[in-house]
CSV table of N, CA and C in Angstrom, one decimal:
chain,number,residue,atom,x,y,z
A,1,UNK,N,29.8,-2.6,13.7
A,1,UNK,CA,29.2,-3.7,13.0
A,1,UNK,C,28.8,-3.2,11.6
A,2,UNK,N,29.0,-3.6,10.5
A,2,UNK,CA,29.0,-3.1,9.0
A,2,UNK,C,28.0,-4.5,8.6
A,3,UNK,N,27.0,-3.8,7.8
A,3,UNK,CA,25.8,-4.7,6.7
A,3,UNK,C,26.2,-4.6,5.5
A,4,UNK,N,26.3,-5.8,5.1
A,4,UNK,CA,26.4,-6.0,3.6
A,4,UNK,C,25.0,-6.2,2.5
A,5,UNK,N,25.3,-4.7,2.0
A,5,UNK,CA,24.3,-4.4,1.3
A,5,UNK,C,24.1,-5.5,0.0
A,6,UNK,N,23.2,-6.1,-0.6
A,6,UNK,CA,22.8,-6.9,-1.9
A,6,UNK,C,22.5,-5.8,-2.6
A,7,UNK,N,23.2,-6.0,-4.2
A,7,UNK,CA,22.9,-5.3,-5.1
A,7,UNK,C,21.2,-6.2,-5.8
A,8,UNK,N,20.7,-5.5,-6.7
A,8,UNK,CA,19.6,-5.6,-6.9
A,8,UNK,C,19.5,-7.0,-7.8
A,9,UNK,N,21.0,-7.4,-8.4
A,9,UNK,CA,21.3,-8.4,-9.4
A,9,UNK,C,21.4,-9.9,-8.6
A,10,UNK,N,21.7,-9.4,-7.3
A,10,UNK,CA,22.0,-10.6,-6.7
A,10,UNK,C,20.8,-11.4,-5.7
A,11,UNK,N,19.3,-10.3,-5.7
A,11,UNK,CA,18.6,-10.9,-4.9
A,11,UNK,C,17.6,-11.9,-5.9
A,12,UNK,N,17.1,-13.1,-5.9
A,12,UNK,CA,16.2,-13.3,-6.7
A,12,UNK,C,15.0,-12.9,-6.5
A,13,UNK,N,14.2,-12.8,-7.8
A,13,UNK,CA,12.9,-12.3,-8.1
A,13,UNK,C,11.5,-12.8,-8.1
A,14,UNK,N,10.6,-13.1,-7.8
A,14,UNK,CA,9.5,-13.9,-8.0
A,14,UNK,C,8.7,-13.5,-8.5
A,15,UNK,N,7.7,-14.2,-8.5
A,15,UNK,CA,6.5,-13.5,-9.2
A,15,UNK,C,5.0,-13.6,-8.6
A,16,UNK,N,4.3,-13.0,-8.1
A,16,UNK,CA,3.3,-13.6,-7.2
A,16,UNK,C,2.3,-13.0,-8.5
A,17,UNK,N,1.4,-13.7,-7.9
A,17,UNK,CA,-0.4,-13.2,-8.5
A,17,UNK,C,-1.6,-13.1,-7.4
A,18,UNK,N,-2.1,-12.1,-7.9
A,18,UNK,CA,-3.0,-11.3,-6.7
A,18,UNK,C,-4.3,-11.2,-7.5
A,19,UNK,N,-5.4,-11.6,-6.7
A,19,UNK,CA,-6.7,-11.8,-7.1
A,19,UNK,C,-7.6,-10.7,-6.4
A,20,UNK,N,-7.8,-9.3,-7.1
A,20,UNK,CA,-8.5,-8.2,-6.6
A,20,UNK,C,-9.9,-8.5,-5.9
A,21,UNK,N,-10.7,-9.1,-6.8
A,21,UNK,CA,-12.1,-9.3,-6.7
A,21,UNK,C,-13.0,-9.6,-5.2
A,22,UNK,N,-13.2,-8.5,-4.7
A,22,UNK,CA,-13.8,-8.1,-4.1
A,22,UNK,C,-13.2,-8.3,-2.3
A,23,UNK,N,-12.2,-7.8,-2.5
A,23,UNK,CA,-11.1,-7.0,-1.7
A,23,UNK,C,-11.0,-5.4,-1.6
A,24,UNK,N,-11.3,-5.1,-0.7
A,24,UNK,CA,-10.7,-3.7,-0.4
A,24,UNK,C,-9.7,-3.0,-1.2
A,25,UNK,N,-10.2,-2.1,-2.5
A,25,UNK,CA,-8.8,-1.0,-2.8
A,25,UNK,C,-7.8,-0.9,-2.3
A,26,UNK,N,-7.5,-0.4,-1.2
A,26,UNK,CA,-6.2,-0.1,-0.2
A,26,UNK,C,-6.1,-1.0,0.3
A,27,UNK,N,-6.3,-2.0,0.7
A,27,UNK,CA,-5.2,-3.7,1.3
A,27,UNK,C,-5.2,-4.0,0.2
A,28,UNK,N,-5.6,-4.0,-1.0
A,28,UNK,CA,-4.7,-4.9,-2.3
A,28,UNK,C,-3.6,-3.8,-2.2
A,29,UNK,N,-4.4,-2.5,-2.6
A,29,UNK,CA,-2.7,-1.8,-3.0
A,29,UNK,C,-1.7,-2.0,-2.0
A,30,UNK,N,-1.6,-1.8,-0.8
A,30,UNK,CA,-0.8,-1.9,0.3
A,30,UNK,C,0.1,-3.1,-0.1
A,31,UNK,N,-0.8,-4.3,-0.2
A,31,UNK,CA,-0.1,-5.4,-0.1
A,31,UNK,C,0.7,-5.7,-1.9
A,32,UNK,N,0.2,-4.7,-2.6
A,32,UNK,CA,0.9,-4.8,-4.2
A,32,UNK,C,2.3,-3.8,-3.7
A,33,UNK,N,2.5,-2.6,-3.4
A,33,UNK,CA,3.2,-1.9,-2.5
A,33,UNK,C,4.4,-2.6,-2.0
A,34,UNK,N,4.1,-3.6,-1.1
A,34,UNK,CA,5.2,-3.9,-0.2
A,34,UNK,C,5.8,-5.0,-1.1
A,35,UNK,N,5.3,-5.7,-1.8
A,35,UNK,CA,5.4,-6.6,-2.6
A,35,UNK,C,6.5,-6.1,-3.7
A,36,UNK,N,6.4,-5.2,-4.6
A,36,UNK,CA,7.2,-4.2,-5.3
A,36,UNK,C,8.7,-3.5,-5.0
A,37,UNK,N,8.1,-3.0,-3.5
A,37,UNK,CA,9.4,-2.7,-2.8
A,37,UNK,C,10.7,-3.5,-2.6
A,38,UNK,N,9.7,-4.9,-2.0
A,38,UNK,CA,10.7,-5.6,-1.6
A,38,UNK,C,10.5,-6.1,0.0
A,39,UNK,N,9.8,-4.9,0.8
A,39,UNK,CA,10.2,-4.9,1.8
A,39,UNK,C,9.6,-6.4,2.8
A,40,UNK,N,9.4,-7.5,2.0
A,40,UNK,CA,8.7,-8.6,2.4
A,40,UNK,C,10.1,-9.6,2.8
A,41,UNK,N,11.2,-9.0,2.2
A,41,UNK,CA,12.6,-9.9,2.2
A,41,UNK,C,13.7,-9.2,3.2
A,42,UNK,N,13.9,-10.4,3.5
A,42,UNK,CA,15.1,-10.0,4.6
A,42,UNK,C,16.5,-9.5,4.3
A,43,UNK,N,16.4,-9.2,2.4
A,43,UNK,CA,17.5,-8.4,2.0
A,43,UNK,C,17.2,-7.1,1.7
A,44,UNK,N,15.8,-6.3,2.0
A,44,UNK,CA,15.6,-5.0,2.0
A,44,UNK,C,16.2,-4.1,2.4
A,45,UNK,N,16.5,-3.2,1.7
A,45,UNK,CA,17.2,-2.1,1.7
A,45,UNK,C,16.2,-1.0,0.7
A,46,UNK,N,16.1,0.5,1.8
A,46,UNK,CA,15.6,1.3,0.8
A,46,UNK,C,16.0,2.0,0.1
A,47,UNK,N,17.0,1.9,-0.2
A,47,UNK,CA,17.8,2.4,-2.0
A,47,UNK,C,18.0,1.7,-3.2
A,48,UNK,N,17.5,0.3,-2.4
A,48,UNK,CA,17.4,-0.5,-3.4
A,48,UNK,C,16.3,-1.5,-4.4
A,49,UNK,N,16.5,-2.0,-5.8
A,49,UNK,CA,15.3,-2.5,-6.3
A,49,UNK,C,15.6,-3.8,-6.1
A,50,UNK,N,15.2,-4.1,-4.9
A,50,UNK,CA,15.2,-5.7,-4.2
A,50,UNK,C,13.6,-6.6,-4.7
A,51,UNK,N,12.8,-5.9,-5.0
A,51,UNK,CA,11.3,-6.0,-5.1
A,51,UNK,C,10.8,-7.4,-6.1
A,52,UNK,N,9.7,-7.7,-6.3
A,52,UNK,CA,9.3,-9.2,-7.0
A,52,UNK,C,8.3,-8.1,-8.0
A,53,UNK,N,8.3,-9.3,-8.7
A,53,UNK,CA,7.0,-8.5,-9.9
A,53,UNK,C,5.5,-8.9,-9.2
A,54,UNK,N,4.6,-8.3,-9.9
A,54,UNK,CA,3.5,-8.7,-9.2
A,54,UNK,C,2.3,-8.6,-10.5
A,55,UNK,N,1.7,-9.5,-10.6
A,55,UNK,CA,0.8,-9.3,-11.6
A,55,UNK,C,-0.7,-9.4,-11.0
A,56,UNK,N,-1.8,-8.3,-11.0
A,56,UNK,CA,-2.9,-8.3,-10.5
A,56,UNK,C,-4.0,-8.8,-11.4
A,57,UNK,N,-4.9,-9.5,-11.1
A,57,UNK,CA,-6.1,-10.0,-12.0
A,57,UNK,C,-7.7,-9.6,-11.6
A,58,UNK,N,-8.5,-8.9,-12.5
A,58,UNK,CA,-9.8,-9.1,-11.6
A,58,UNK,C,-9.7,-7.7,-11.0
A,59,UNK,N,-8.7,-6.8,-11.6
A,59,UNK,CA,-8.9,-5.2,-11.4
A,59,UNK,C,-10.9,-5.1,-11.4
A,60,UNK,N,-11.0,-5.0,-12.1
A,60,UNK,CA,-12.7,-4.5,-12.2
A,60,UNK,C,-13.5,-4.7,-11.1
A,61,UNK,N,-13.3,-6.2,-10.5
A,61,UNK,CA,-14.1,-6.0,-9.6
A,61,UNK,C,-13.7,-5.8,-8.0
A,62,UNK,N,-13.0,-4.8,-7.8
A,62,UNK,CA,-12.3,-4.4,-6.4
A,62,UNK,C,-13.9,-3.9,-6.1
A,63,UNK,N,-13.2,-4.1,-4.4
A,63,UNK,CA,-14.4,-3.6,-3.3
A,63,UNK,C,-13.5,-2.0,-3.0
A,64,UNK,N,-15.0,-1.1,-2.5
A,64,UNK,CA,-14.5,0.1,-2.1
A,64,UNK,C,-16.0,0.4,-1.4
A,65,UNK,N,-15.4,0.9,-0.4
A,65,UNK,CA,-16.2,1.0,0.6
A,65,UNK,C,-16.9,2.3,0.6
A,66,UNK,N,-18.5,2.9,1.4
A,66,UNK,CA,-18.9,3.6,1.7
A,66,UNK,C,-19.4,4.2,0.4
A,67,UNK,N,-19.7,5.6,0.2
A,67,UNK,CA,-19.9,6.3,-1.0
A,67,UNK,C,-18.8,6.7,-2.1
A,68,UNK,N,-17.5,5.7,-1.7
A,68,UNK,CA,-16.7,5.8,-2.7
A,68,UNK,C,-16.6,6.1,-4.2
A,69,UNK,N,-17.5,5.4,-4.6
A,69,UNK,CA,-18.0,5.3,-6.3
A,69,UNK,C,-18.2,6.6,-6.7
A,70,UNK,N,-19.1,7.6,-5.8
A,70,UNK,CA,-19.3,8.9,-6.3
A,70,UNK,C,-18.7,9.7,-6.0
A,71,UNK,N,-18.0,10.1,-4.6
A,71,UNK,CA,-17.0,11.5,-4.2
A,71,UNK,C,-16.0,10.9,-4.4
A,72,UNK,N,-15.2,9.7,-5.0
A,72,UNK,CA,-13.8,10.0,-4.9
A,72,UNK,C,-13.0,10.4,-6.6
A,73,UNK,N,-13.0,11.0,-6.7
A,73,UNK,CA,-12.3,11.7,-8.1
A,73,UNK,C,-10.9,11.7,-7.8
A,74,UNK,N,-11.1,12.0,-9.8
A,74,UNK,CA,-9.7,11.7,-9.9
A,74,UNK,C,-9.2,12.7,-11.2
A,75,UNK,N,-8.5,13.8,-10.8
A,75,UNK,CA,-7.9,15.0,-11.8
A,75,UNK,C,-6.7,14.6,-12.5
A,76,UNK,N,-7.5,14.8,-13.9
A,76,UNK,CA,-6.2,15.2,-14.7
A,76,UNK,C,-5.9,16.8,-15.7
A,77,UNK,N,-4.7,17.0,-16.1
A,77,UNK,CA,-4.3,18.7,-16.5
A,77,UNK,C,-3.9,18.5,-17.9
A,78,UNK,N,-4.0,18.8,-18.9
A,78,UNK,CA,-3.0,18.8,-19.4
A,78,UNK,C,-2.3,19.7,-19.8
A,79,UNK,N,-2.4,20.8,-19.2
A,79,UNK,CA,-1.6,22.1,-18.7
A,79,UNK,C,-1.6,23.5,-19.5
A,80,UNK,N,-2.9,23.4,-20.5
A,80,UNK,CA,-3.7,24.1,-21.0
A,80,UNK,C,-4.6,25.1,-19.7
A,81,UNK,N,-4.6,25.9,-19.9
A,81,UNK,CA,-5.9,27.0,-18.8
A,81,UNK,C,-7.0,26.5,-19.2
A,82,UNK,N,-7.7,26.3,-18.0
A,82,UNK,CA,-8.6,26.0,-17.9
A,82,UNK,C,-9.6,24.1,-18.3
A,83,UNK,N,-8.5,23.1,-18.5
A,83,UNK,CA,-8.3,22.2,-19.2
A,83,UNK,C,-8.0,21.1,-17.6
A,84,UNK,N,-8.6,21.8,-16.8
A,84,UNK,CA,-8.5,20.3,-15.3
A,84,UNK,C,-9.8,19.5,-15.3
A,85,UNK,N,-9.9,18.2,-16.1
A,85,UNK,CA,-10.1,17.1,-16.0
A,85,UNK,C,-10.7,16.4,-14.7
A,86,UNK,N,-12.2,15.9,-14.7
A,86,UNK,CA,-12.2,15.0,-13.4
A,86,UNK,C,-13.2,13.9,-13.9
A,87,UNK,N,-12.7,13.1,-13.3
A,87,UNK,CA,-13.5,11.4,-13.3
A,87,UNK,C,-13.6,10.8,-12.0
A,88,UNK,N,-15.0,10.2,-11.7
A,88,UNK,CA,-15.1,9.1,-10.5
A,88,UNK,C,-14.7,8.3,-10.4
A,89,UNK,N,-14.8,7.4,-9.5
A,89,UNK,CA,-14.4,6.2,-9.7
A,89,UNK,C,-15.0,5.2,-10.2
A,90,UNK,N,-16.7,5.8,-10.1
A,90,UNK,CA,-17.2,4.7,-10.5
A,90,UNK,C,-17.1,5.0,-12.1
A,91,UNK,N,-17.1,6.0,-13.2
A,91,UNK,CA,-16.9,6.1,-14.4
A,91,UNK,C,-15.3,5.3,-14.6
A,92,UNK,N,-14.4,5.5,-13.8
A,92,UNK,CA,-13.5,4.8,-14.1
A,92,UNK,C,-13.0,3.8,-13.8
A,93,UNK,N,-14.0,3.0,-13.2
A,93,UNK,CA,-14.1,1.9,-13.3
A,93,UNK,C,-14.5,1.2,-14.3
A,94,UNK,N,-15.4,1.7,-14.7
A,94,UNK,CA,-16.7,1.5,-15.6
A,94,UNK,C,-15.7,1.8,-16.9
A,95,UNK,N,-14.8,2.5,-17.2
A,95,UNK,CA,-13.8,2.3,-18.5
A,95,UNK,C,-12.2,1.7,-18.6
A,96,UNK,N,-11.7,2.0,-17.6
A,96,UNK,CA,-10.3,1.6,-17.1
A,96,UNK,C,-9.9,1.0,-15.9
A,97,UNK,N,-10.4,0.4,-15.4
A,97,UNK,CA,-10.6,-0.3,-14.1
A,97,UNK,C,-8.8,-0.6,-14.0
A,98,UNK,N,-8.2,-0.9,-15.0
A,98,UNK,CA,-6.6,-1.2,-14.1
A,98,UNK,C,-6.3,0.4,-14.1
A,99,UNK,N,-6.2,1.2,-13.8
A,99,UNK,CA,-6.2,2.6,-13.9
A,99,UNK,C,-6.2,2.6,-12.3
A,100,UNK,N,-7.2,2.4,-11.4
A,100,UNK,CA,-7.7,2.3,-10.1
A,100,UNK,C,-6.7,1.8,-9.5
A,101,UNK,N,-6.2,0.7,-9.3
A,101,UNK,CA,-5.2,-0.2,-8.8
A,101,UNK,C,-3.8,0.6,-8.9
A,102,UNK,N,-3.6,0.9,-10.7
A,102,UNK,CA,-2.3,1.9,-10.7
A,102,UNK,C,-2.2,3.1,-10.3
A,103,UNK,N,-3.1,4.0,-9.8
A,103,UNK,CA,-3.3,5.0,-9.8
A,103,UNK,C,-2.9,4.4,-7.8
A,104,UNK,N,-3.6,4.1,-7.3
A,104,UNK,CA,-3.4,3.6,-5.7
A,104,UNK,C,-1.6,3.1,-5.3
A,105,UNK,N,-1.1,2.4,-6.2
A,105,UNK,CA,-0.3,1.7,-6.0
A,105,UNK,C,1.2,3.0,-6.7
A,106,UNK,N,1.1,3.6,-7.4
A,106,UNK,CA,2.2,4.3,-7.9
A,106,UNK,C,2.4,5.5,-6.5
A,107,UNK,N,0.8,5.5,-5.9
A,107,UNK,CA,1.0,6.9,-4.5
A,107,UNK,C,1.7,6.4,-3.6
A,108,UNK,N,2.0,4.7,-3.6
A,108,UNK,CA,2.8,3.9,-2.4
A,108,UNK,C,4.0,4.1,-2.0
A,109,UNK,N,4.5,4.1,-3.6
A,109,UNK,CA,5.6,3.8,-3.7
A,109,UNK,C,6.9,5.3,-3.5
A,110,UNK,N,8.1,5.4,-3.8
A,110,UNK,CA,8.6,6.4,-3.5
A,110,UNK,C,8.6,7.1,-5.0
A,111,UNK,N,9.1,8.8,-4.9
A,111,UNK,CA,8.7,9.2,-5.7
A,111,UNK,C,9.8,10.0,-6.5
A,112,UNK,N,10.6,9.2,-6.8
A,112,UNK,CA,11.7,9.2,-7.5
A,112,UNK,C,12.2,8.2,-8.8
A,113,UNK,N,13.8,7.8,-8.9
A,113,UNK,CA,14.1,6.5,-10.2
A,113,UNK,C,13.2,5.3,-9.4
A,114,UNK,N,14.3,5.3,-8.3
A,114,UNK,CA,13.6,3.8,-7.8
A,114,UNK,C,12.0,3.8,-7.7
A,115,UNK,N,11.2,4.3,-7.4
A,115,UNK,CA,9.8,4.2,-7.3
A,115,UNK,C,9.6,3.8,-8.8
A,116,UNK,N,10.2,4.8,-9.6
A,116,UNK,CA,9.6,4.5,-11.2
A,116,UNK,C,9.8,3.0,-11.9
A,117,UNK,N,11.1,2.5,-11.2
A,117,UNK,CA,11.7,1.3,-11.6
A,117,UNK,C,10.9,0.1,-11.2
A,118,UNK,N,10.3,0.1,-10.0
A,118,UNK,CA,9.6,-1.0,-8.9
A,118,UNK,C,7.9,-0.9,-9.5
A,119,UNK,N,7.8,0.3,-10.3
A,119,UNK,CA,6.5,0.3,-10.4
A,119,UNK,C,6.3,0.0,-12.0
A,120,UNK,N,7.5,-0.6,-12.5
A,120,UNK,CA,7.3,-1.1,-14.0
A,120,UNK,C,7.1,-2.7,-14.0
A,121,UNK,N,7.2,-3.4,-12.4
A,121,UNK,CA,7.2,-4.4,-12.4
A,121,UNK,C,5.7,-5.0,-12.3
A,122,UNK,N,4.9,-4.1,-12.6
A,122,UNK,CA,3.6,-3.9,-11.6
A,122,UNK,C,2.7,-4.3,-13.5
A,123,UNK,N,1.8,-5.8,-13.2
A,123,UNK,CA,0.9,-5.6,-14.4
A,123,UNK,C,-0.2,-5.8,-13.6
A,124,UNK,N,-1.3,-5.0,-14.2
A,124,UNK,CA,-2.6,-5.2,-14.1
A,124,UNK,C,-3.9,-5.1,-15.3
A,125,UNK,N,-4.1,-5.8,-14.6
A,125,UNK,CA,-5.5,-6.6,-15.9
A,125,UNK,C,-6.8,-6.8,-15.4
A,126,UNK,N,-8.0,-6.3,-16.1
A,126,UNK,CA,-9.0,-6.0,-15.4
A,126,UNK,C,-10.0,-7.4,-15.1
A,127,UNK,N,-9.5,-8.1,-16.5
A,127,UNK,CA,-10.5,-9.8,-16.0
A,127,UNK,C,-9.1,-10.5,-15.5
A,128,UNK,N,-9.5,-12.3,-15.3
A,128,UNK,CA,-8.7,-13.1,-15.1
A,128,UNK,C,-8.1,-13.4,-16.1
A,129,UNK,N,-8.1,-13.3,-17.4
A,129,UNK,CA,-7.0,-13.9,-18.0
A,129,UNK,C,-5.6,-12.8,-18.2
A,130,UNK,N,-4.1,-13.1,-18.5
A,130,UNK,CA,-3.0,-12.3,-18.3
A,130,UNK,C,-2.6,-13.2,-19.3
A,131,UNK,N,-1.5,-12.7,-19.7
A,131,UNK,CA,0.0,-13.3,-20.9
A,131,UNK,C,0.9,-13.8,-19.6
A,132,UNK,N,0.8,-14.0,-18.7
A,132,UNK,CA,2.5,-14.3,-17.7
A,132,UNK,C,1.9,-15.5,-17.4
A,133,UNK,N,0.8,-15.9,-17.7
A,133,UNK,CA,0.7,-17.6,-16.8
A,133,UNK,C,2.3,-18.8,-17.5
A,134,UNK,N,3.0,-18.6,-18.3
A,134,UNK,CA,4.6,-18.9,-18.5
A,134,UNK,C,5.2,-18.3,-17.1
A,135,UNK,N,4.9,-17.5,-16.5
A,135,UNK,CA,5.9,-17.3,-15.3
A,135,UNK,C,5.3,-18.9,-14.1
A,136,UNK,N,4.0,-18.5,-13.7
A,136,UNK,CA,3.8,-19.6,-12.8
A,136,UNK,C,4.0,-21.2,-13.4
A,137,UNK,N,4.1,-20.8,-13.9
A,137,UNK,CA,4.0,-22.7,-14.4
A,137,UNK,C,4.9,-23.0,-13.7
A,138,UNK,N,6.5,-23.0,-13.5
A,138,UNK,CA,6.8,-23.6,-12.3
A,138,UNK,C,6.4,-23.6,-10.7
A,139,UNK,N,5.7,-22.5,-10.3
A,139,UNK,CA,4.8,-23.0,-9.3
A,139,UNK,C,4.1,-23.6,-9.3
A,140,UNK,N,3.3,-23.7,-10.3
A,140,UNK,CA,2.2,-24.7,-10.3
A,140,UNK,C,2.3,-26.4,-10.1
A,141,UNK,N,3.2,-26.4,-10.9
A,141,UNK,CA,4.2,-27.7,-10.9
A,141,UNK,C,4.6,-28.3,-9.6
A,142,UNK,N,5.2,-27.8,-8.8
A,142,UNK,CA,6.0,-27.5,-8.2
A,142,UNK,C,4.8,-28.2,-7.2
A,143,UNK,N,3.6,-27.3,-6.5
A,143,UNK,CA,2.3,-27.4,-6.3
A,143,UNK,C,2.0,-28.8,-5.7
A,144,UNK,N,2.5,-29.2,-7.4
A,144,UNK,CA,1.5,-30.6,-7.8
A,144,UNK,C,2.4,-31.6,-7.1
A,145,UNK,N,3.8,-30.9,-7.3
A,145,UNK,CA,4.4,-32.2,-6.7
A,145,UNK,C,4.6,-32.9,-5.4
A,146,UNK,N,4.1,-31.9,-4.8
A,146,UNK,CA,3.9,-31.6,-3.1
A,146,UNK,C,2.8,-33.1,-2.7
């Protein structure tokens, strides 16, 4: 028995919107993740960029549990001696809050072209407003006419 694989041109694409605010870190990302992938459609394949775009709103105010805000760090290099970089969460929240979200959601994914590819589809924005509300309008419509 042979499966016929869908090239990435032939599956269509959607666009969902995901509302962070005060949701768990890790079940948005998870669910930004699988979203990206693809693996929500019954044409998934993992070699391929079958995935929907996903635009997140309301980065800033994710929930994170426990004493998150202060032990969980986050290093950067930039490959100078002596030059290793660290910030909290809660300082990086407190300046880059879509940083948080990308930073969770790029460790989901695979870590290769295709991961890099799936994770260009990924916007995040720290309040509620975004530039893609032209994508939903036909859902919304659509919605109404129900």
């Amino acid at each position: 028995m042979s499966t016929t694989v869908l090239g990435s041109h032939q599956v269509p694409r959607a666009w969902h919107l995901i509302d962070a605010a005060d949701r768990p870190l890790g079940r948005v990302a998870t669910e930004i993740a699988t979203l990206l992938r693809g693996k929500h459609k019954p044409a998934f394949h993992p070699s391929q960029d079958v995935g929907d775009y996903v635009v997140v709103v309301n980065a800033g105010k994710v929930a994170v549990t426990g004493r998150k805000l202060e032990q969980k760090v986050y290093y950067r290099h930039s490959g100078h001696l002596g030059n290793l970089k660290e910030t909290t969460l809660k300082d990086m929240l407190a300046k880059r809050p879509e940083r948080v979200i990308e930073h969770a959601v790029r460790g989901m994914l695979p870590k290769n072209r295709l991961g890099r590819t799936q994770y260009r589809h990924l916007r995040v924005y720290a309040g509620s407003d975004h530039p893609h509300a032209g994508q939903f309008a036909g859902l919304v419509a659509a919605a109404e006419a129900e």
